[in-house]
XYZ file of N, CA and C in Angstrom:
705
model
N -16.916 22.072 3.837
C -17.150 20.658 3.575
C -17.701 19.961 4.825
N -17.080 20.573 5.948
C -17.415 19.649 7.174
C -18.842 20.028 7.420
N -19.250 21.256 7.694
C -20.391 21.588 7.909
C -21.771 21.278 6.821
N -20.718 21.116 6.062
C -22.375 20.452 4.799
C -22.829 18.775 5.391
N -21.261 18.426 5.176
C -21.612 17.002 5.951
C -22.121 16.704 7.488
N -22.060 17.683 8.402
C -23.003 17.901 9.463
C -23.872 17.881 9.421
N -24.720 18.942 8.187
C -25.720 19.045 8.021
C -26.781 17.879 7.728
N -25.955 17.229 6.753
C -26.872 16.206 6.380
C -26.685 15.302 7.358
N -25.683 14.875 8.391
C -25.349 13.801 9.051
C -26.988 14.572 10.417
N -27.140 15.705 10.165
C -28.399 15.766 11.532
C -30.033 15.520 11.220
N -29.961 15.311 9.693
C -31.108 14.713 8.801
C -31.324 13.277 8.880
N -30.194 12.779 9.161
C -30.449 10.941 9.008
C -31.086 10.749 10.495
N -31.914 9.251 11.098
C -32.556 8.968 11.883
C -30.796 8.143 12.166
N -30.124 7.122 11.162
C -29.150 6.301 11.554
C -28.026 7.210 11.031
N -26.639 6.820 11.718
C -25.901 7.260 11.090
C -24.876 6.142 10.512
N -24.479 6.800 9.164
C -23.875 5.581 8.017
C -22.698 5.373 8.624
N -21.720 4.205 7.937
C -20.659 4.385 8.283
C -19.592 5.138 7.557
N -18.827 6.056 7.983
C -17.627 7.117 7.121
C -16.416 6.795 7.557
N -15.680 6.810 6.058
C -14.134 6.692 6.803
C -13.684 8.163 5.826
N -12.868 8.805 7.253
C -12.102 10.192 7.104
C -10.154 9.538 7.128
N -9.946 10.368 5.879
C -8.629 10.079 6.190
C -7.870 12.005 6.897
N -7.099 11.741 7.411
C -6.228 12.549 8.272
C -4.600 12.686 7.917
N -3.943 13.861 7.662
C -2.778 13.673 7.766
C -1.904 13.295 8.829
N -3.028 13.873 10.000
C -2.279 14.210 11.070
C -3.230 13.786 12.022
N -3.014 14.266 13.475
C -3.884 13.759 14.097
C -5.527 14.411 14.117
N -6.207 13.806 14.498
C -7.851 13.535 14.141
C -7.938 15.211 15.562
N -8.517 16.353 14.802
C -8.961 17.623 16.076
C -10.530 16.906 17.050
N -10.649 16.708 17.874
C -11.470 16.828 18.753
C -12.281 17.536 18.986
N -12.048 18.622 18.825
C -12.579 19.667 18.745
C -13.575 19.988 18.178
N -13.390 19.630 17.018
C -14.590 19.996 15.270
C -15.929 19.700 16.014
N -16.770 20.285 15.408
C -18.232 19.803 15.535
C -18.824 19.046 15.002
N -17.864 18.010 14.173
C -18.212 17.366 13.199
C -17.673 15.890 14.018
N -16.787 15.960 14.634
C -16.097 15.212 15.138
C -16.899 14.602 16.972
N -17.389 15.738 17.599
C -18.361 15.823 18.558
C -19.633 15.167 18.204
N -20.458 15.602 17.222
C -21.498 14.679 16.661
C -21.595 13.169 16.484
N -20.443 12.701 15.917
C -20.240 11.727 15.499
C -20.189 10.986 16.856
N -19.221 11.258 17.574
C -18.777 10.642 19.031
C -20.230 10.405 19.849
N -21.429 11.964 19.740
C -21.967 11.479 20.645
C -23.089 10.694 20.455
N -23.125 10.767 18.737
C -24.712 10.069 18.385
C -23.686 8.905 17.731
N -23.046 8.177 17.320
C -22.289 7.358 17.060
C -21.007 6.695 18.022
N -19.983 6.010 16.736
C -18.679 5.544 17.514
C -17.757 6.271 16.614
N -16.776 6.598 17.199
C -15.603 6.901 16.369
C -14.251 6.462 16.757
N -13.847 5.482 15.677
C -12.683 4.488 15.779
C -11.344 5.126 15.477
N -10.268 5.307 15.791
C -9.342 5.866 15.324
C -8.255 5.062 14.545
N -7.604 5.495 13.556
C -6.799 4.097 12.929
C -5.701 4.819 12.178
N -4.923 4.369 12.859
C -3.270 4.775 12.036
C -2.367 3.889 11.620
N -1.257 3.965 10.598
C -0.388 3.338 9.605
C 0.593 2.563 10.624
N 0.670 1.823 10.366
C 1.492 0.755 11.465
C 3.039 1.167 10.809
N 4.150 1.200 11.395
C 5.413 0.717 10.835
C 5.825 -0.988 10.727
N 6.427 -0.864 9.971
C 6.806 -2.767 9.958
C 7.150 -3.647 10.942
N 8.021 -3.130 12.142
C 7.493 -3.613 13.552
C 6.666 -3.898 13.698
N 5.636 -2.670 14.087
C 4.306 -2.930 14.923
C 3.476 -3.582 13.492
N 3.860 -4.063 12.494
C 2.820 -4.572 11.811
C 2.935 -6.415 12.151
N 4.526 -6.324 12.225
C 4.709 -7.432 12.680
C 4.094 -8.791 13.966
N 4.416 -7.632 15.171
C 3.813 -7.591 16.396
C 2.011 -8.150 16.130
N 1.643 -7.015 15.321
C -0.199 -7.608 14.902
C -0.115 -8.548 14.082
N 0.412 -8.923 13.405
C 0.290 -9.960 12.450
C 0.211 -11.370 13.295
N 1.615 -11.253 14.501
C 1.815 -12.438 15.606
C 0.458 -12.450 16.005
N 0.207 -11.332 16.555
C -1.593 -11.566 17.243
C -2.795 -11.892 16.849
N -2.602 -11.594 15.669
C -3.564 -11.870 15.005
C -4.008 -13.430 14.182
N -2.947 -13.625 13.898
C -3.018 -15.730 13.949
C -2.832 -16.145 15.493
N -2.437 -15.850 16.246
C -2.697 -16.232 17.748
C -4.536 -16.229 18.189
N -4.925 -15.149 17.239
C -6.390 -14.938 17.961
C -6.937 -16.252 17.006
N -6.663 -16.846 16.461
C -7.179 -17.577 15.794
C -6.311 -18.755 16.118
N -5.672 -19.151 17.079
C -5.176 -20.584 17.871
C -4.055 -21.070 17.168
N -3.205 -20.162 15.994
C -2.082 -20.379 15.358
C -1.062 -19.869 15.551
N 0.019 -20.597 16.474
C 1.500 -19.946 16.324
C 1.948 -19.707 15.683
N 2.312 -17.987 15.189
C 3.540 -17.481 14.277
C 4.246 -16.752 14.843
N 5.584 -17.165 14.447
C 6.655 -17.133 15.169
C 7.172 -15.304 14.169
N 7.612 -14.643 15.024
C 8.137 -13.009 14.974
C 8.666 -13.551 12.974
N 9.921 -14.383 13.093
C 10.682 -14.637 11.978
C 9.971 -14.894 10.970
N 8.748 -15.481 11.247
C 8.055 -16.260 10.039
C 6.986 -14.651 9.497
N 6.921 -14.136 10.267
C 5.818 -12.927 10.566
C 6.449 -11.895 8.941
N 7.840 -11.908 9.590
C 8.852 -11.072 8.772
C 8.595 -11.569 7.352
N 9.171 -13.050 7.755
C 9.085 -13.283 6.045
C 7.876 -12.877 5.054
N 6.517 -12.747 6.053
C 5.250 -12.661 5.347
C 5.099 -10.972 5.030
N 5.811 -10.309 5.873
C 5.513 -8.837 5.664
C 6.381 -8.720 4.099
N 7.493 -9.092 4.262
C 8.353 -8.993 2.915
C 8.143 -9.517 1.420
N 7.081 -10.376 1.790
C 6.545 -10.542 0.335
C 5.645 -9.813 -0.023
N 4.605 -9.734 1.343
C 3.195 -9.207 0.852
C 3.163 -7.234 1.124
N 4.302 -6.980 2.360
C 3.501 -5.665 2.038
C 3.309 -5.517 3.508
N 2.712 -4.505 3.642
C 2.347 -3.849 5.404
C 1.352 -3.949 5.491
N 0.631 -3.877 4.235
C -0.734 -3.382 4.423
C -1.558 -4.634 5.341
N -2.496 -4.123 5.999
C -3.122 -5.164 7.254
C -4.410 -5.968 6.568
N -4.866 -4.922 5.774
C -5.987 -5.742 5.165
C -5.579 -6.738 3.609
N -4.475 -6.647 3.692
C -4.068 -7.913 2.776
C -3.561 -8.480 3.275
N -2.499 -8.562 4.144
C -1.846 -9.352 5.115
C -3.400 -10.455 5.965
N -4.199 -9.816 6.261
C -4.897 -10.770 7.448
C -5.227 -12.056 6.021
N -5.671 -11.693 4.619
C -6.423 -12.437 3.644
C -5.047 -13.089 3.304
N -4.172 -13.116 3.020
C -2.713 -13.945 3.053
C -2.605 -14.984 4.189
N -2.324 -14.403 5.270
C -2.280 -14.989 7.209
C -3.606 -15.883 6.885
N -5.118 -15.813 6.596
C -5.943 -16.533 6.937
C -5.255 -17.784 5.531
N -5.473 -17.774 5.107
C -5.135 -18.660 3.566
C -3.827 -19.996 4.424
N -2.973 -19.334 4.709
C -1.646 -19.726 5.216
C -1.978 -20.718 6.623
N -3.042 -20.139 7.216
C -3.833 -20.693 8.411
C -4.629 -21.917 7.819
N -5.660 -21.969 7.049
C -5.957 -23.201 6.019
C -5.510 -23.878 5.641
N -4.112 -23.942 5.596
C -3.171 -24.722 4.492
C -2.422 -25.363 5.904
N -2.327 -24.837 7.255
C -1.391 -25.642 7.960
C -2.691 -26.437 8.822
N -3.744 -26.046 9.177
C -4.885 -26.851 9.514
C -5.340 -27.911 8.773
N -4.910 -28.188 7.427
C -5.002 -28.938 6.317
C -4.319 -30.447 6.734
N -3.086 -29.691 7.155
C -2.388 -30.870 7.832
C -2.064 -30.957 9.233
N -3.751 -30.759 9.896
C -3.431 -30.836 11.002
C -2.019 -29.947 12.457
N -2.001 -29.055 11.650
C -1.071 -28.256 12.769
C -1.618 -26.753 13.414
N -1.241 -26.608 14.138
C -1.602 -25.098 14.898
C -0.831 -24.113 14.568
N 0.618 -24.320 14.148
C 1.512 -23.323 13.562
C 2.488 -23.221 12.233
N 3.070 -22.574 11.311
C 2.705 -21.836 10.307
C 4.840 -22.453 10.493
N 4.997 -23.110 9.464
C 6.786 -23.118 9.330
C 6.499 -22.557 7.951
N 8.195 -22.284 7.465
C 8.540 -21.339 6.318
C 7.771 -22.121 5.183
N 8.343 -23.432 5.215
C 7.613 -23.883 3.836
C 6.270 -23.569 3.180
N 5.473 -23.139 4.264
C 4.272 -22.510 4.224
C 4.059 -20.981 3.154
N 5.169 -20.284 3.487
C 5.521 -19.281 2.660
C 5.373 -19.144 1.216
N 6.070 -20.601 0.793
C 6.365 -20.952 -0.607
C 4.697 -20.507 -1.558
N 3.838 -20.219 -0.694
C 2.847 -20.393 -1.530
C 2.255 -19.089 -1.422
N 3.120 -17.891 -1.138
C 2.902 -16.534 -1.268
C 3.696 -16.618 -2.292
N 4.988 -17.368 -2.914
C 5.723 -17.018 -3.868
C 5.317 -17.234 -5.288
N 3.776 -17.415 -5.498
C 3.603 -18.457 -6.544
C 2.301 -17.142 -7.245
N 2.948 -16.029 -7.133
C 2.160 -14.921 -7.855
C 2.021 -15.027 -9.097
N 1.084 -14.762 -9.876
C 1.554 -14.311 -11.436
C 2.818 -13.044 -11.395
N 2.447 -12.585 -12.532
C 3.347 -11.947 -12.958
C 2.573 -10.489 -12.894
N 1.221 -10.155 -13.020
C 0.551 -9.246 -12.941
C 0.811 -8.757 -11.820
N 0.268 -9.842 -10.708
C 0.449 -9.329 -9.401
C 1.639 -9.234 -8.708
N 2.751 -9.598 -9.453
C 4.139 -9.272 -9.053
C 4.181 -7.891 -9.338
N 3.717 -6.894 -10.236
C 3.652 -5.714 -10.758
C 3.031 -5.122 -9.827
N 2.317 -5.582 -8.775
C 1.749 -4.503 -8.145
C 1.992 -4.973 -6.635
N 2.560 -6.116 -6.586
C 3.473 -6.555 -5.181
C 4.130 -5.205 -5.655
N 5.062 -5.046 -6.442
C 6.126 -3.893 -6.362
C 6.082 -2.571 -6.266
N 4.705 -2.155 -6.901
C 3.993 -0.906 -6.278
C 3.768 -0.833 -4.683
N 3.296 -1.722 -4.189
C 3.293 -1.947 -2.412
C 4.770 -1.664 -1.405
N 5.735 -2.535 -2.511
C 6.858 -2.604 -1.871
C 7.575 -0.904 -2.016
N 6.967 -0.378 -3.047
C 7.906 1.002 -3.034
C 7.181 1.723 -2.678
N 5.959 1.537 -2.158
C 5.432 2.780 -1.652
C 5.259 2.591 0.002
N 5.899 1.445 0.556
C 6.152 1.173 1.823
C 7.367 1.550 2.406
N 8.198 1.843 1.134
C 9.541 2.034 1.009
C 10.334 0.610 1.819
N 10.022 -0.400 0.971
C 10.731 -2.192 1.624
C 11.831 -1.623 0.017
N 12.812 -1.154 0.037
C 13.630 -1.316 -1.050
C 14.635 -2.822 -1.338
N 14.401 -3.621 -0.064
C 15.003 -5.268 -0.261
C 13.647 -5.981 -1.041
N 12.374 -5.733 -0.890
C 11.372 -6.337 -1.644
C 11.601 -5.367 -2.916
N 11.567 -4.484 -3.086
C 11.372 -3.743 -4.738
C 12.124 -4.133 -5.434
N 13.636 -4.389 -4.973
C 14.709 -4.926 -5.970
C 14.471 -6.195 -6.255
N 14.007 -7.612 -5.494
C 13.723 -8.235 -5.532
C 12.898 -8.394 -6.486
N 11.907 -7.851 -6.455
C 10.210 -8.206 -6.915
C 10.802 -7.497 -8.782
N 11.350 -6.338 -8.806
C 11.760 -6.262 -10.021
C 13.028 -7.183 -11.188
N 13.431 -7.405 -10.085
C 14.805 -8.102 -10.887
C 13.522 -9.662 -11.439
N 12.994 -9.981 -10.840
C 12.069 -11.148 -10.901
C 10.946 -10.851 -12.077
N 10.856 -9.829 -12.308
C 9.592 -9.040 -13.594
C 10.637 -9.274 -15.050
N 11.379 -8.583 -14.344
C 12.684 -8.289 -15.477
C 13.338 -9.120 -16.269
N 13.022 -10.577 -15.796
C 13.833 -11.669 -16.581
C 13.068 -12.050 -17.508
N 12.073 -11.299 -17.555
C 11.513 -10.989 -19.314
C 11.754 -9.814 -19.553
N 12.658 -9.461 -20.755
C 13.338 -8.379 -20.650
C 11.874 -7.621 -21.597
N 10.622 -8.335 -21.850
C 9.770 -8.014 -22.797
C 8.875 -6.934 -21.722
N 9.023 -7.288 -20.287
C 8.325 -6.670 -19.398
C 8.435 -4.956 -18.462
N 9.608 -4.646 -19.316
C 10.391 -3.332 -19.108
C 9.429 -2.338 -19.537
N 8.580 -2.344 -20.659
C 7.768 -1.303 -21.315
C 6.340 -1.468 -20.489
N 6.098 -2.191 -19.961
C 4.228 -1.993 -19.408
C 4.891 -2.187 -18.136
N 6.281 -2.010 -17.396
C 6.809 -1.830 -15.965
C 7.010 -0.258 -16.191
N 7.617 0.161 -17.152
C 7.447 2.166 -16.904
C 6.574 2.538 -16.804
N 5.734 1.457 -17.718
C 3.924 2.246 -17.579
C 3.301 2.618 -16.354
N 3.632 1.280 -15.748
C 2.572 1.133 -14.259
C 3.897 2.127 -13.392
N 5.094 2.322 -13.545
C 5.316 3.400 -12.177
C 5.084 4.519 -13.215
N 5.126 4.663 -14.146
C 4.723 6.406 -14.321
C 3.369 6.808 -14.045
N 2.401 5.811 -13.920
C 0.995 6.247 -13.671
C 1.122 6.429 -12.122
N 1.732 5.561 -11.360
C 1.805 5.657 -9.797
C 2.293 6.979 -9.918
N 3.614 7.323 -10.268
C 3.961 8.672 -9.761
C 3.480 10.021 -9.847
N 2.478 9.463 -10.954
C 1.530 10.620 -11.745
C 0.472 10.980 -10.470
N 0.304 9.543 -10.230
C -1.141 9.604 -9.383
C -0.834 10.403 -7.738
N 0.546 9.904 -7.546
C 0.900 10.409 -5.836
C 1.267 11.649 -6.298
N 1.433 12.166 -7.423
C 2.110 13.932 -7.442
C 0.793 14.665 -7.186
N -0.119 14.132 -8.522
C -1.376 14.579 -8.287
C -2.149 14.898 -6.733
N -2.533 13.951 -5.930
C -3.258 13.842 -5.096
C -2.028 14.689 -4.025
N -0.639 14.496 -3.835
C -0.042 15.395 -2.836
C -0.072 17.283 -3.311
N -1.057 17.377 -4.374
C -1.087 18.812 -4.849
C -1.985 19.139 -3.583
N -1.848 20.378 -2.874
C -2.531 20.847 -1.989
C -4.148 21.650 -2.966
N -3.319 22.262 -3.960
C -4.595 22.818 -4.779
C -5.579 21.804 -5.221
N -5.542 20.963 -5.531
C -6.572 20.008 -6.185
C -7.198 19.199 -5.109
N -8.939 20.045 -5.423
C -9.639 19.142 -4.315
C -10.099 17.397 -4.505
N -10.921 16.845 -3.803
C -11.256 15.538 -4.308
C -12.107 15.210 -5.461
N -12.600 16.133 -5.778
C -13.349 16.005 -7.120
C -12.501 16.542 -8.201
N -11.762 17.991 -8.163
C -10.771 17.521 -9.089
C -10.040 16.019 -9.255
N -9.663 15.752 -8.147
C -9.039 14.021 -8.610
C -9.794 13.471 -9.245
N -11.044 13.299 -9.079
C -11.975 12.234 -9.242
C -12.193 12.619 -11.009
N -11.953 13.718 -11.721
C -11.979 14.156 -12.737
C -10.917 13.786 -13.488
N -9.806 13.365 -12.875
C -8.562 13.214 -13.376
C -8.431 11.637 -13.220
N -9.619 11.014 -12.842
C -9.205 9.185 -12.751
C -9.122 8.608 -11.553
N -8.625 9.738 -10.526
C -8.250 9.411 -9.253
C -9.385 9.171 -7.772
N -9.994 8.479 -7.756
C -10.778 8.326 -6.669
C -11.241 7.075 -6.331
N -11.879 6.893 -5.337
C -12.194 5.665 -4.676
C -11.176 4.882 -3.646
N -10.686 4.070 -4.008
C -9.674 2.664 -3.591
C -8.095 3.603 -4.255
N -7.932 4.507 -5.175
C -6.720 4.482 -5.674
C -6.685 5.515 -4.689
N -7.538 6.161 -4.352
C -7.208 7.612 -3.561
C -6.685 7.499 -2.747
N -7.618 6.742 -1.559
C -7.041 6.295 -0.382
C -5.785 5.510 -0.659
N -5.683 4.429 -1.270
C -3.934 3.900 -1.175
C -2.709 5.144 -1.282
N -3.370 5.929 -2.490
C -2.350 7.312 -2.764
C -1.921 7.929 -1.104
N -3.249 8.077 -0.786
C -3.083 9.537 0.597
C -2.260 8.522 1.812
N -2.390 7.680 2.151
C -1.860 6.411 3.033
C -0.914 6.452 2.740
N 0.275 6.292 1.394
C 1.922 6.508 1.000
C 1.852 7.887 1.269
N 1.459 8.553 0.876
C 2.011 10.093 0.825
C 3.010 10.126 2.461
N 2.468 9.639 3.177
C 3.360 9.905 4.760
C 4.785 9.729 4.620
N 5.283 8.698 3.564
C 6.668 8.236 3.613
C 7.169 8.993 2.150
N 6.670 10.149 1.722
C 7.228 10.389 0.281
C 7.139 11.933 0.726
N 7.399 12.416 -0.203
C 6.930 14.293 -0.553
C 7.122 14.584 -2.090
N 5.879 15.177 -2.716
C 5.860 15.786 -3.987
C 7.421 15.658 -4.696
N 7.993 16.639 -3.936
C 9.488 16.411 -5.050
C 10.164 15.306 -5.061
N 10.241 14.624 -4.180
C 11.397 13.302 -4.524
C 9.928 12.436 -5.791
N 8.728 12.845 -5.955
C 7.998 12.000 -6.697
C 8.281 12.736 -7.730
N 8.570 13.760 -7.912
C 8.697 14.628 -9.586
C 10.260 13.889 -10.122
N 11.096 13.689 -8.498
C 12.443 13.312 -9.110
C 11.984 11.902 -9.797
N 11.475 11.263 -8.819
C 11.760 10.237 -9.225
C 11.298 9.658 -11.182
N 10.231 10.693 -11.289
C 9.027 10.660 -12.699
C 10.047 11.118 -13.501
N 10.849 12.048 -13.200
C 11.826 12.248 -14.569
C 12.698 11.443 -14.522
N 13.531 11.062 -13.680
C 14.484 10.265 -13.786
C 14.172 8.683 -14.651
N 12.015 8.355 -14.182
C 12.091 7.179 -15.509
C 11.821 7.378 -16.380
N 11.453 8.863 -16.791
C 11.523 9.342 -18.157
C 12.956 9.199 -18.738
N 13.985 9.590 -17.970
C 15.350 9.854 -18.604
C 15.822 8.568 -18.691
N 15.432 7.786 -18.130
C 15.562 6.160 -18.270
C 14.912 5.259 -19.065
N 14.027 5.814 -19.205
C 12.843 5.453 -20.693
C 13.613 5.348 -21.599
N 14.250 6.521 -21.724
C 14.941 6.950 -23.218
C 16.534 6.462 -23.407
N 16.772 6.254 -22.089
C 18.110 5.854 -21.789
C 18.617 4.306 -22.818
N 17.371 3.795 -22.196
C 16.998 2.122 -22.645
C 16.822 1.753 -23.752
N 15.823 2.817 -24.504
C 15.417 2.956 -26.021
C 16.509 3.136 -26.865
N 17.413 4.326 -26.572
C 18.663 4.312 -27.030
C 19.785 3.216 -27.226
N 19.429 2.588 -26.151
C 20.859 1.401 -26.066
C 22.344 1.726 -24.728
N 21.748 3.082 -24.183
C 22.659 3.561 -23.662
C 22.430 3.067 -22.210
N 21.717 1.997 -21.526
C 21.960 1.538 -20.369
C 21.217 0.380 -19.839
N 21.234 -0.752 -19.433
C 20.476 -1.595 -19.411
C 19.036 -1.306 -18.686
N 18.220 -2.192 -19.087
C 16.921 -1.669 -18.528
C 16.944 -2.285 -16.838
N 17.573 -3.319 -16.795
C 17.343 -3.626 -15.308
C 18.749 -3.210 -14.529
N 19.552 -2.745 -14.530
C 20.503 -2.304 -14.430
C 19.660 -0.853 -14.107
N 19.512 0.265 -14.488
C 18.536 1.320 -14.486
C 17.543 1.332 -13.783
N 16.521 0.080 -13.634
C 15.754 0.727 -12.668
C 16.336 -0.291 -11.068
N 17.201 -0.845 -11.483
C 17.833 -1.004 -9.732
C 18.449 0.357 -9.444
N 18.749 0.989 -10.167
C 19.386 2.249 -9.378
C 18.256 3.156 -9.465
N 17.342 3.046 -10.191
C 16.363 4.020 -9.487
C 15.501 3.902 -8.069
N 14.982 2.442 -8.443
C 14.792 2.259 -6.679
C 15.363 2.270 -5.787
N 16.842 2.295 -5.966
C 17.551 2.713 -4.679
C 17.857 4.363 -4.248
N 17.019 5.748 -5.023
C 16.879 6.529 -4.585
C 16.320 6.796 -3.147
C-alpha cells in the first residue's frame, strides 16, 4: 500500500494534503514517511486525554483574547466531548455570545446554551461520551433521552450500529475497502479508529450482546429500559 502510494506521490509536481492514521507511533524510517518530510511537511497529531484537552481548550480562547477559567473549561469538555474539532466550533460560538455583551471572559451561564441540544444530537452527544469513556456524561445524556420512554427503541438502534461499526473496523482481517463495502468509511472510519485506543474488540462483543440481552429483557417486561442501560454503561 505504502509503496503504491509513493509511487504516485513521485508523479505529482505538488504534493496533496494526506491524513494517515497510526496506532502507534508514526516509523521514521518508511520511505514513505522520508518523502513526504523532504518534499513536503509532516505534522504529527495525537489524542489528547481530558486534561491536556482541557489545558488547550484554556489556550485556545486565550489566543483569541478570552479568559476561560480551567473550571469553566471542564464544564465544556463534559457536555461536548474531547473531541478538539468540535470543542474549538462550541468555544468559538460561546466566544460570540460573551463579546455580545461586551466581555472578554466566558462565566457558567454561558454554558446554558450548550444545554439546549435537540434530542437527535443528544443521541450522538452520547455516542461521544461513551466512546471517550466520560461515563458521568453517558449516564447523564441517557437518563435525559430516556424520559421519553418512546426513545429506548431507535437508542438500541444507534449503539448497536456503533458497536457493530467499532467490532468491524478493530478486525485486523478486514482491510479499508472491505469496510468501505460494509458502510464503513470516510468520517465514520476515522471517528471508529480514534476510539478504538480506549476499547478492545471483546469488551465491544460484550458489550453488543449484553444490548441484545437487554433488548429482549425490556420487550419482555423483565427489566426497565432505563434502569438497564444505566447498568450497561457502567461496564
Amino acid at each position: 500500500m505504502q509503496e503504491k502510494l509513493l509511487t504516485e506521490l513521485e508523479t505529482r509536481t505538488e504534493l496533496p494534503e494526506i491524513i494517515f492514521w497510526e496506532s502507534g507511533k508514526v516509523d521514521a524510517r518508511l520511505k514513505l514517511y522520508k518523502y513526504i518530510s523532504k518534499h513536503g511537511k509532516v505534522v504529527e497529531s495525537t489524542i489528547l486525554n481530558e486534561s491536556n484537552v482541557i489545558n488547550w481548550l484554556v489556550k485556545y480562547a486565550d489566543e483569541k483574547d478570552v479568559n476561560l477559567s480551567s473550571s469553566i473549561a471542564r464544564t465544556i469538555v463534559n457536555h461536548v466531548g474531547t473531541n478538539q474539532h468540535i470543542l474549538a466550533g462550541e468555544v468559538d460560538k460561546l466566544i460570540l455570545l460573551a463579546k455580545s455583551h461586551e466581555r472578554n471572559f466566558l462565566v457558567e451561564e454561558d454554558i446554558s446554551i450548550l444545554a439546549g441540544s435537540t434530542l437527535e444530537a443528544s443521541r450522538w452527544d452520547l455516542l461521544e461520551a461513551i466512546n471517550s469513556g466520560n461515563k458521568k456524561l453517558s449516564l447523564q445524556l441517557v437518563n435525559q433521552i430516556l424520559q421519553n420512554p418512546n426513545e429506548f427503541q431507535p437508542l438500541v438502534g444507534l449503539l448497536a450500529w456503533q458497536f457493530r461499526t467499532l467490532y468491524l473496523v478493530s478486525r485486523k482481517d478486514l482491510t479499508t475497502v472491505d469496510l468501505a463495502e460494509l458502510g464503513i468509511k470516510g468520517y465514520v472510519l476515522q471517528k471508529a479508529r480514534s476510539y478504538l485506543h480506549k476499547t478492545n474488540s471483546q469488551k465491544i462483543l460484550v458489550l453488543h450482546h449484553k444490548l441484545a440481552n437487554l433488548d429482549l429483557a425490556v420487550k419482555e417486561g423483565r427489566i426497565d429500559a432505563r434502569i438497564g442501560i444505566n447498568m450497561l454503561l457502567t461496564i
